[in-house]
Amino acid sequence: MSEALQWRGMPYPAKTSAGQILAAAVDLLEREGQAGLSLRALAAELHLTPNALYRYYESREALLAAVAVYGARTLLELQQSVVGEEEGLAALAREYLRFASERPALYELYMTCDSLNAEQRQVYAQLWNLVVDRLLPLAGPRSPEAAMTLWAYLHGLVGLERSGVYDNGEGKPRHTSEFGLRVLLSGLQTLR
């Protein structure tokens, strides 16, 4: 270790892996939100100089894109784990809502990151194709439209939950996802 880095108590970047940096970035995002995720804050978290991170991420946008892709991969893995279940689409919907509820900052970044490159967008495409394929038996050639409808419905539920609509004391039902999903799926069956 060089004297300068030893003096500051900061390890060489070579002792830090891309995986460790990404894990720390995800953790920082989930604690501090998007506004709190910067290269400088991440470097401080890892006890590195900010310049050490440029080896891995050329900018904050590149870091955000990597974390967003991590979120997409996490959601994809959750979705793939329920594809074989008997309930099918209801299980996919529940996993989507659970991901959004349990990891709100990661979900938000996954939904809003606009700095993805073509390679990174492939994970998003895999997630989309999984849902479209799952809807094919119900909606046939209209399964892309059905997938967009399902996505809009689920994203709307997430937004309502976050806005506190269910907790306003006006007697609104707390959980409408199962009812709405049954209505949506029964409507899709009429398209065939």
PDB file of N, CA and C in Angstrom, residues 102-183:
ATOM      1  N   GLU A 102     -40.843  -4.137  -1.010  1.00  0.00           N
ATOM      2  CA  GLU A 102     -39.700  -4.424  -0.145  1.00  0.00           C
ATOM      3  C   GLU A 102     -38.434  -3.678  -0.545  1.00  0.00           C
ATOM      4  N   ARG A 103     -38.342  -3.274  -1.805  1.00  0.00           N
ATOM      5  CA  ARG A 103     -37.135  -2.592  -2.285  1.00  0.00           C
ATOM      6  C   ARG A 103     -37.529  -1.347  -3.072  1.00  0.00           C
ATOM      7  N   PRO A 104     -38.176  -0.401  -2.408  1.00  0.00           N
ATOM      8  CA  PRO A 104     -38.753   0.750  -3.117  1.00  0.00           C
ATOM      9  C   PRO A 104     -37.740   1.603  -3.885  1.00  0.00           C
ATOM     10  N   ALA A 105     -36.576   1.842  -3.337  1.00  0.00           N
ATOM     11  CA  ALA A 105     -35.594   2.674  -4.046  1.00  0.00           C
ATOM     12  C   ALA A 105     -35.054   1.950  -5.272  1.00  0.00           C
ATOM     13  N   LEU A 106     -34.832   0.653  -5.138  1.00  0.00           N
ATOM     14  CA  LEU A 106     -34.342  -0.134  -6.276  1.00  0.00           C
ATOM     15  C   LEU A 106     -35.419  -0.218  -7.361  1.00  0.00           C
ATOM     16  N   TYR A 107     -36.668  -0.402  -6.948  1.00  0.00           N
ATOM     17  CA  TYR A 107     -37.783  -0.427  -7.900  1.00  0.00           C
ATOM     18  C   TYR A 107     -37.880   0.908  -8.642  1.00  0.00           C
ATOM     19  N   GLU A 108     -37.806   1.992  -7.893  1.00  0.00           N
ATOM     20  CA  GLU A 108     -37.902   3.327  -8.500  1.00  0.00           C
ATOM     21  C   GLU A 108     -36.808   3.539  -9.545  1.00  0.00           C
ATOM     22  N   LEU A 109     -35.576   3.168  -9.205  1.00  0.00           N
ATOM     23  CA  LEU A 109     -34.480   3.325 -10.159  1.00  0.00           C
ATOM     24  C   LEU A 109     -34.662   2.414 -11.356  1.00  0.00           C
ATOM     25  N   TYR A 110     -35.093   1.184 -11.122  1.00  0.00           N
ATOM     26  CA  TYR A 110     -35.373   0.242 -12.211  1.00  0.00           C
ATOM     27  C   TYR A 110     -36.391   0.842 -13.192  1.00  0.00           C
ATOM     28  N   MET A 111     -37.383   1.524 -12.640  1.00  0.00           N
ATOM     29  CA  MET A 111     -38.435   2.081 -13.490  1.00  0.00           C
ATOM     30  C   MET A 111     -38.023   3.375 -14.193  1.00  0.00           C
ATOM     31  N   THR A 112     -37.109   4.139 -13.630  1.00  0.00           N
ATOM     32  CA  THR A 112     -36.853   5.483 -14.153  1.00  0.00           C
ATOM     33  C   THR A 112     -35.500   5.690 -14.804  1.00  0.00           C
ATOM     34  N   CYS A 113     -34.588   4.734 -14.690  1.00  0.00           N
ATOM     35  CA  CYS A 113     -33.236   4.930 -15.230  1.00  0.00           C
ATOM     36  C   CYS A 113     -33.297   5.031 -16.756  1.00  0.00           C
ATOM     37  N   ASP A 114     -32.753   6.121 -17.269  1.00  0.00           N
ATOM     38  CA  ASP A 114     -32.790   6.331 -18.723  1.00  0.00           C
ATOM     39  C   ASP A 114     -31.398   6.353 -19.346  1.00  0.00           C
ATOM     40  N   SER A 115     -30.401   5.868 -18.615  1.00  0.00           N
ATOM     41  CA  SER A 115     -29.042   5.906 -19.150  1.00  0.00           C
ATOM     42  C   SER A 115     -28.503   4.505 -19.445  1.00  0.00           C
ATOM     43  N   LEU A 116     -29.389   3.577 -19.772  1.00  0.00           N
ATOM     44  CA  LEU A 116     -28.975   2.214 -20.069  1.00  0.00           C
ATOM     45  C   LEU A 116     -28.431   2.105 -21.486  1.00  0.00           C
ATOM     46  N   ASN A 117     -27.384   1.306 -21.653  1.00  0.00           N
ATOM     47  CA  ASN A 117     -26.890   1.037 -23.003  1.00  0.00           C
ATOM     48  C   ASN A 117     -27.633  -0.181 -23.564  1.00  0.00           C
ATOM     49  N   ALA A 118     -27.362  -0.519 -24.804  1.00  0.00           N
ATOM     50  CA  ALA A 118     -28.093  -1.601 -25.473  1.00  0.00           C
ATOM     51  C   ALA A 118     -27.916  -2.936 -24.749  1.00  0.00           C
ATOM     52  N   GLU A 119     -26.724  -3.220 -24.291  1.00  0.00           N
ATOM     53  CA  GLU A 119     -26.476  -4.477 -23.580  1.00  0.00           C
ATOM     54  C   GLU A 119     -27.271  -4.537 -22.277  1.00  0.00           C
ATOM     55  N   GLN A 120     -27.306  -3.432 -21.568  1.00  0.00           N
ATOM     56  CA  GLN A 120     -28.042  -3.390 -20.304  1.00  0.00           C
ATOM     57  C   GLN A 120     -29.538  -3.526 -20.533  1.00  0.00           C
ATOM     58  N   ARG A 121     -30.030  -3.010 -21.625  1.00  0.00           N
ATOM     59  CA  ARG A 121     -31.469  -3.098 -21.924  1.00  0.00           C
ATOM     60  C   ARG A 121     -31.924  -4.533 -22.182  1.00  0.00           C
ATOM     61  N   GLN A 122     -30.986  -5.424 -22.465  1.00  0.00           N
ATOM     62  CA  GLN A 122     -31.342  -6.821 -22.730  1.00  0.00           C
ATOM     63  C   GLN A 122     -32.011  -7.470 -21.520  1.00  0.00           C
ATOM     64  N   VAL A 123     -31.594  -7.105 -20.321  1.00  0.00           N
ATOM     65  CA  VAL A 123     -32.222  -7.662 -19.118  1.00  0.00           C
ATOM     66  C   VAL A 123     -33.676  -7.211 -19.043  1.00  0.00           C
ATOM     67  N   TYR A 124     -33.917  -5.961 -19.360  1.00  0.00           N
ATOM     68  CA  TYR A 124     -35.285  -5.441 -19.386  1.00  0.00           C
ATOM     69  C   TYR A 124     -36.110  -6.186 -20.437  1.00  0.00           C
ATOM     70  N   ALA A 125     -35.499  -6.456 -21.589  1.00  0.00           N
ATOM     71  CA  ALA A 125     -36.195  -7.184 -22.650  1.00  0.00           C
ATOM     72  C   ALA A 125     -36.515  -8.611 -22.217  1.00  0.00           C
ATOM     73  N   GLN A 126     -35.611  -9.244 -21.495  1.00  0.00           N
ATOM     74  CA  GLN A 126     -35.871 -10.604 -21.000  1.00  0.00           C
ATOM     75  C   GLN A 126     -37.061 -10.608 -20.044  1.00  0.00           C
ATOM     76  N   LEU A 127     -37.125  -9.624 -19.201  1.00  0.00           N
ATOM     77  CA  LEU A 127     -38.235  -9.511 -18.252  1.00  0.00           C
ATOM     78  C   LEU A 127     -39.551  -9.305 -18.998  1.00  0.00           C
ATOM     79  N   TRP A 128     -39.525  -8.410 -19.971  1.00  0.00           N
ATOM     80  CA  TRP A 128     -40.711  -8.149 -20.788  1.00  0.00           C
ATOM     81  C   TRP A 128     -41.153  -9.420 -21.521  1.00  0.00           C
ATOM     82  N   ASN A 129     -40.223 -10.109 -22.155  1.00  0.00           N
ATOM     83  CA  ASN A 129     -40.555 -11.315 -22.930  1.00  0.00           C
ATOM     84  C   ASN A 129     -41.112 -12.419 -22.046  1.00  0.00           C
ATOM     85  N   LEU A 130     -40.614 -12.533 -20.829  1.00  0.00           N
ATOM     86  CA  LEU A 130     -41.127 -13.533 -19.900  1.00  0.00           C
ATOM     87  C   LEU A 130     -42.619 -13.305 -19.643  1.00  0.00           C
ATOM     88  N   VAL A 131     -42.997 -12.061 -19.410  1.00  0.00           N
ATOM     89  CA  VAL A 131     -44.402 -11.747 -19.138  1.00  0.00           C
ATOM     90  C   VAL A 131     -45.252 -11.923 -20.398  1.00  0.00           C
ATOM     91  N   VAL A 132     -44.755 -11.462 -21.530  1.00  0.00           N
ATOM     92  CA  VAL A 132     -45.493 -11.619 -22.795  1.00  0.00           C
ATOM     93  C   VAL A 132     -45.724 -13.100 -23.073  1.00  0.00           C
ATOM     94  N   ASP A 133     -44.700 -13.922 -22.915  1.00  0.00           N
ATOM     95  CA  ASP A 133     -44.835 -15.366 -23.147  1.00  0.00           C
ATOM     96  C   ASP A 133     -45.833 -15.994 -22.188  1.00  0.00           C
ATOM     97  N   ARG A 134     -45.820 -15.529 -20.945  1.00  0.00           N
ATOM     98  CA  ARG A 134     -46.739 -16.068 -19.945  1.00  0.00           C
ATOM     99  C   ARG A 134     -48.193 -15.709 -20.268  1.00  0.00           C
ATOM    100  N   LEU A 135     -48.383 -14.575 -20.935  1.00  0.00           N
ATOM    101  CA  LEU A 135     -49.736 -14.137 -21.308  1.00  0.00           C
ATOM    102  C   LEU A 135     -50.218 -14.732 -22.635  1.00  0.00           C
ATOM    103  N   LEU A 136     -49.329 -15.316 -23.396  1.00  0.00           N
ATOM    104  CA  LEU A 136     -49.673 -15.853 -24.714  1.00  0.00           C
ATOM    105  C   LEU A 136     -50.867 -16.811 -24.690  1.00  0.00           C
ATOM    106  N   PRO A 137     -50.944 -17.766 -23.753  1.00  0.00           N
ATOM    107  CA  PRO A 137     -52.103 -18.658 -23.742  1.00  0.00           C
ATOM    108  C   PRO A 137     -53.430 -17.935 -23.520  1.00  0.00           C
ATOM    109  N   LEU A 138     -53.410 -16.822 -22.800  1.00  0.00           N
ATOM    110  CA  LEU A 138     -54.639 -16.077 -22.530  1.00  0.00           C
ATOM    111  C   LEU A 138     -54.984 -15.088 -23.637  1.00  0.00           C
ATOM    112  N   ALA A 139     -53.996 -14.365 -24.109  1.00  0.00           N
ATOM    113  CA  ALA A 139     -54.261 -13.243 -25.012  1.00  0.00           C
ATOM    114  C   ALA A 139     -53.828 -13.483 -26.448  1.00  0.00           C
ATOM    115  N   GLY A 140     -53.190 -14.612 -26.715  1.00  0.00           N
ATOM    116  CA  GLY A 140     -52.758 -14.911 -28.079  1.00  0.00           C
ATOM    117  C   GLY A 140     -51.862 -13.823 -28.641  1.00  0.00           C
ATOM    118  N   PRO A 141     -52.131 -13.414 -29.884  1.00  0.00           N
ATOM    119  CA  PRO A 141     -51.277 -12.409 -30.520  1.00  0.00           C
ATOM    120  C   PRO A 141     -51.340 -11.033 -29.853  1.00  0.00           C
ATOM    121  N   ARG A 142     -52.311 -10.853 -28.987  1.00  0.00           N
ATOM    122  CA  ARG A 142     -52.420  -9.570 -28.272  1.00  0.00           C
ATOM    123  C   ARG A 142     -51.697  -9.595 -26.927  1.00  0.00           C
ATOM    124  N   SER A 143     -50.854 -10.611 -26.729  1.00  0.00           N
ATOM    125  CA  SER A 143     -50.161 -10.712 -25.440  1.00  0.00           C
ATOM    126  C   SER A 143     -49.239  -9.525 -25.156  1.00  0.00           C
ATOM    127  N   PRO A 144     -48.605  -8.873 -26.152  1.00  0.00           N
ATOM    128  CA  PRO A 144     -47.837  -7.659 -25.800  1.00  0.00           C
ATOM    129  C   PRO A 144     -48.735  -6.553 -25.226  1.00  0.00           C
ATOM    130  N   GLU A 145     -49.921  -6.387 -25.804  1.00  0.00           N
ATOM    131  CA  GLU A 145     -50.856  -5.388 -25.271  1.00  0.00           C
ATOM    132  C   GLU A 145     -51.329  -5.793 -23.875  1.00  0.00           C
ATOM    133  N   ALA A 146     -51.567  -7.089 -23.686  1.00  0.00           N
ATOM    134  CA  ALA A 146     -51.989  -7.580 -22.379  1.00  0.00           C
ATOM    135  C   ALA A 146     -50.879  -7.369 -21.350  1.00  0.00           C
ATOM    136  N   ALA A 147     -49.629  -7.584 -21.746  1.00  0.00           N
ATOM    137  CA  ALA A 147     -48.499  -7.380 -20.838  1.00  0.00           C
ATOM    138  C   ALA A 147     -48.400  -5.912 -20.435  1.00  0.00           C
ATOM    139  N   MET A 148     -48.603  -5.005 -21.388  1.00  0.00           N
ATOM    140  CA  MET A 148     -48.550  -3.580 -21.063  1.00  0.00           C
ATOM    141  C   MET A 148     -49.697  -3.211 -20.129  1.00  0.00           C
ATOM    142  N   THR A 149     -50.861  -3.787 -20.330  1.00  0.00           N
ATOM    143  CA  THR A 149     -52.010  -3.535 -19.456  1.00  0.00           C
ATOM    144  C   THR A 149     -51.738  -4.047 -18.049  1.00  0.00           C
ATOM    145  N   LEU A 150     -51.189  -5.253 -17.943  1.00  0.00           N
ATOM    146  CA  LEU A 150     -50.854  -5.821 -16.648  1.00  0.00           C
ATOM    147  C   LEU A 150     -49.804  -4.958 -15.949  1.00  0.00           C
ATOM    148  N   TRP A 151     -48.791  -4.555 -16.691  1.00  0.00           N
ATOM    149  CA  TRP A 151     -47.726  -3.724 -16.125  1.00  0.00           C
ATOM    150  C   TRP A 151     -48.282  -2.386 -15.621  1.00  0.00           C
ATOM    151  N   ALA A 152     -49.144  -1.768 -16.422  1.00  0.00           N
ATOM    152  CA  ALA A 152     -49.744  -0.495 -16.016  1.00  0.00           C
ATOM    153  C   ALA A 152     -50.580  -0.675 -14.745  1.00  0.00           C
ATOM    154  N   TYR A 153     -51.319  -1.763 -14.684  1.00  0.00           N
ATOM    155  CA  TYR A 153     -52.127  -2.045 -13.495  1.00  0.00           C
ATOM    156  C   TYR A 153     -51.248  -2.202 -12.254  1.00  0.00           C
ATOM    157  N   LEU A 154     -50.201  -3.012 -12.360  1.00  0.00           N
ATOM    158  CA  LEU A 154     -49.324  -3.256 -11.209  1.00  0.00           C
ATOM    159  C   LEU A 154     -48.574  -1.994 -10.805  1.00  0.00           C
ATOM    160  N   HIS A 155     -48.068  -1.264 -11.780  1.00  0.00           N
ATOM    161  CA  HIS A 155     -47.357  -0.030 -11.481  1.00  0.00           C
ATOM    162  C   HIS A 155     -48.307   0.987 -10.833  1.00  0.00           C
ATOM    163  N   GLY A 156     -49.540   1.004 -11.288  1.00  0.00           N
ATOM    164  CA  GLY A 156     -50.541   1.882 -10.668  1.00  0.00           C
ATOM    165  C   GLY A 156     -50.794   1.524  -9.217  1.00  0.00           C
ATOM    166  N   LEU A 157     -50.864   0.219  -8.925  1.00  0.00           N
ATOM    167  CA  LEU A 157     -51.033  -0.209  -7.533  1.00  0.00           C
ATOM    168  C   LEU A 157     -49.856   0.228  -6.672  1.00  0.00           C
ATOM    169  N   VAL A 158     -48.650   0.108  -7.221  1.00  0.00           N
ATOM    170  CA  VAL A 158     -47.456   0.542  -6.484  1.00  0.00           C
ATOM    171  C   VAL A 158     -47.553   2.037  -6.186  1.00  0.00           C
ATOM    172  N   GLY A 159     -47.936   2.812  -7.186  1.00  0.00           N
ATOM    173  CA  GLY A 159     -48.066   4.259  -6.997  1.00  0.00           C
ATOM    174  C   GLY A 159     -49.122   4.622  -5.966  1.00  0.00           C
ATOM    175  N   LEU A 160     -50.248   3.928  -5.997  1.00  0.00           N
ATOM    176  CA  LEU A 160     -51.302   4.186  -5.005  1.00  0.00           C
ATOM    177  C   LEU A 160     -50.837   3.840  -3.601  1.00  0.00           C
ATOM    178  N   GLU A 161     -50.142   2.727  -3.484  1.00  0.00           N
ATOM    179  CA  GLU A 161     -49.615   2.324  -2.178  1.00  0.00           C
ATOM    180  C   GLU A 161     -48.654   3.382  -1.645  1.00  0.00           C
ATOM    181  N   ARG A 162     -47.763   3.853  -2.504  1.00  0.00           N
ATOM    182  CA  ARG A 162     -46.763   4.844  -2.072  1.00  0.00           C
ATOM    183  C   ARG A 162     -47.378   6.194  -1.742  1.00  0.00           C
ATOM    184  N   SER A 163     -48.453   6.528  -2.397  1.00  0.00           N
ATOM    185  CA  SER A 163     -49.081   7.829  -2.144  1.00  0.00           C
ATOM    186  C   SER A 163     -49.907   7.842  -0.870  1.00  0.00           C
ATOM    187  N   GLY A 164     -50.124   6.667  -0.281  1.00  0.00           N
ATOM    188  CA  GLY A 164     -50.884   6.588   0.960  1.00  0.00           C
ATOM    189  C   GLY A 164     -52.383   6.556   0.763  1.00  0.00           C
ATOM    190  N   VAL A 165     -52.836   6.334  -0.456  1.00  0.00           N
ATOM    191  CA  VAL A 165     -54.270   6.316  -0.741  1.00  0.00           C
ATOM    192  C   VAL A 165     -54.995   5.289   0.119  1.00  0.00           C
ATOM    193  N   TYR A 166     -54.373   4.146   0.354  1.00  0.00           N
ATOM    194  CA  TYR A 166     -55.041   3.091   1.114  1.00  0.00           C
ATOM    195  C   TYR A 166     -55.121   3.403   2.602  1.00  0.00           C
ATOM    196  N   ASP A 167     -54.312   4.322   3.068  1.00  0.00           N
ATOM    197  CA  ASP A 167     -54.247   4.609   4.498  1.00  0.00           C
ATOM    198  C   ASP A 167     -54.934   5.925   4.879  1.00  0.00           C
ATOM    199  N   ASN A 168     -55.843   6.403   4.065  1.00  0.00           N
ATOM    200  CA  ASN A 168     -56.406   7.726   4.335  1.00  0.00           C
ATOM    201  C   ASN A 168     -57.670   7.701   5.195  1.00  0.00           C
ATOM    202  N   GLY A 169     -58.099   6.536   5.652  1.00  0.00           N
ATOM    203  CA  GLY A 169     -59.241   6.456   6.559  1.00  0.00           C
ATOM    204  C   GLY A 169     -60.585   6.653   5.890  1.00  0.00           C
ATOM    205  N   GLU A 170     -60.640   6.607   4.588  1.00  0.00           N
ATOM    206  CA  GLU A 170     -61.905   6.812   3.875  1.00  0.00           C
ATOM    207  C   GLU A 170     -62.602   5.502   3.534  1.00  0.00           C
ATOM    208  N   GLY A 171     -62.163   4.410   4.107  1.00  0.00           N
ATOM    209  CA  GLY A 171     -62.819   3.130   3.876  1.00  0.00           C
ATOM    210  C   GLY A 171     -62.452   2.471   2.559  1.00  0.00           C
ATOM    211  N   LYS A 172     -61.400   2.911   1.925  1.00  0.00           N
ATOM    212  CA  LYS A 172     -60.976   2.286   0.667  1.00  0.00           C
ATOM    213  C   LYS A 172     -60.345   0.935   0.975  1.00  0.00           C
ATOM    214  N   PRO A 173     -60.594  -0.056   0.105  1.00  0.00           N
ATOM    215  CA  PRO A 173     -60.006  -1.377   0.364  1.00  0.00           C
ATOM    216  C   PRO A 173     -58.484  -1.306   0.356  1.00  0.00           C
ATOM    217  N   ARG A 174     -57.864  -2.016   1.276  1.00  0.00           N
ATOM    218  CA  ARG A 174     -56.412  -1.987   1.429  1.00  0.00           C
ATOM    219  C   ARG A 174     -55.719  -2.684   0.265  1.00  0.00           C
ATOM    220  N   HIS A 175     -56.152  -3.863  -0.081  1.00  0.00           N
ATOM    221  CA  HIS A 175     -55.490  -4.625  -1.139  1.00  0.00           C
ATOM    222  C   HIS A 175     -56.498  -4.967  -2.228  1.00  0.00           C
ATOM    223  N   THR A 176     -56.278  -4.403  -3.379  1.00  0.00           N
ATOM    224  CA  THR A 176     -57.168  -4.665  -4.505  1.00  0.00           C
ATOM    225  C   THR A 176     -56.473  -5.469  -5.588  1.00  0.00           C
ATOM    226  N   SER A 177     -55.239  -5.862  -5.351  1.00  0.00           N
ATOM    227  CA  SER A 177     -54.468  -6.505  -6.414  1.00  0.00           C
ATOM    228  C   SER A 177     -55.086  -7.822  -6.861  1.00  0.00           C
ATOM    229  N   GLU A 178     -55.508  -8.662  -5.946  1.00  0.00           N
ATOM    230  CA  GLU A 178     -56.062  -9.968  -6.337  1.00  0.00           C
ATOM    231  C   GLU A 178     -57.376  -9.797  -7.097  1.00  0.00           C
ATOM    232  N   PHE A 179     -58.250  -8.935  -6.601  1.00  0.00           N
ATOM    233  CA  PHE A 179     -59.521  -8.689  -7.285  1.00  0.00           C
ATOM    234  C   PHE A 179     -59.270  -8.131  -8.685  1.00  0.00           C
ATOM    235  N   GLY A 180     -58.440  -7.107  -8.768  1.00  0.00           N
ATOM    236  CA  GLY A 180     -58.147  -6.490 -10.057  1.00  0.00           C
ATOM    237  C   GLY A 180     -57.496  -7.453 -11.023  1.00  0.00           C
ATOM    238  N   LEU A 181     -56.614  -8.286 -10.523  1.00  0.00           N
ATOM    239  CA  LEU A 181     -55.949  -9.262 -11.382  1.00  0.00           C
ATOM    240  C   LEU A 181     -56.951 -10.282 -11.920  1.00  0.00           C
ATOM    241  N   ARG A 182     -57.879 -10.739 -11.071  1.00  0.00           N
ATOM    242  CA  ARG A 182     -58.909 -11.678 -11.537  1.00  0.00           C
ATOM    243  C   ARG A 182     -59.766 -11.038 -12.631  1.00  0.00           C
ATOM    244  N   VAL A 183     -60.143  -9.775 -12.429  1.00  0.00           N
ATOM    245  CA  VAL A 183     -60.942  -9.069 -13.434  1.00  0.00           C
ATOM    246  C   VAL A 183     -60.152  -8.931 -14.739  1.00  0.00           C
TER     247      VAL A 183
END
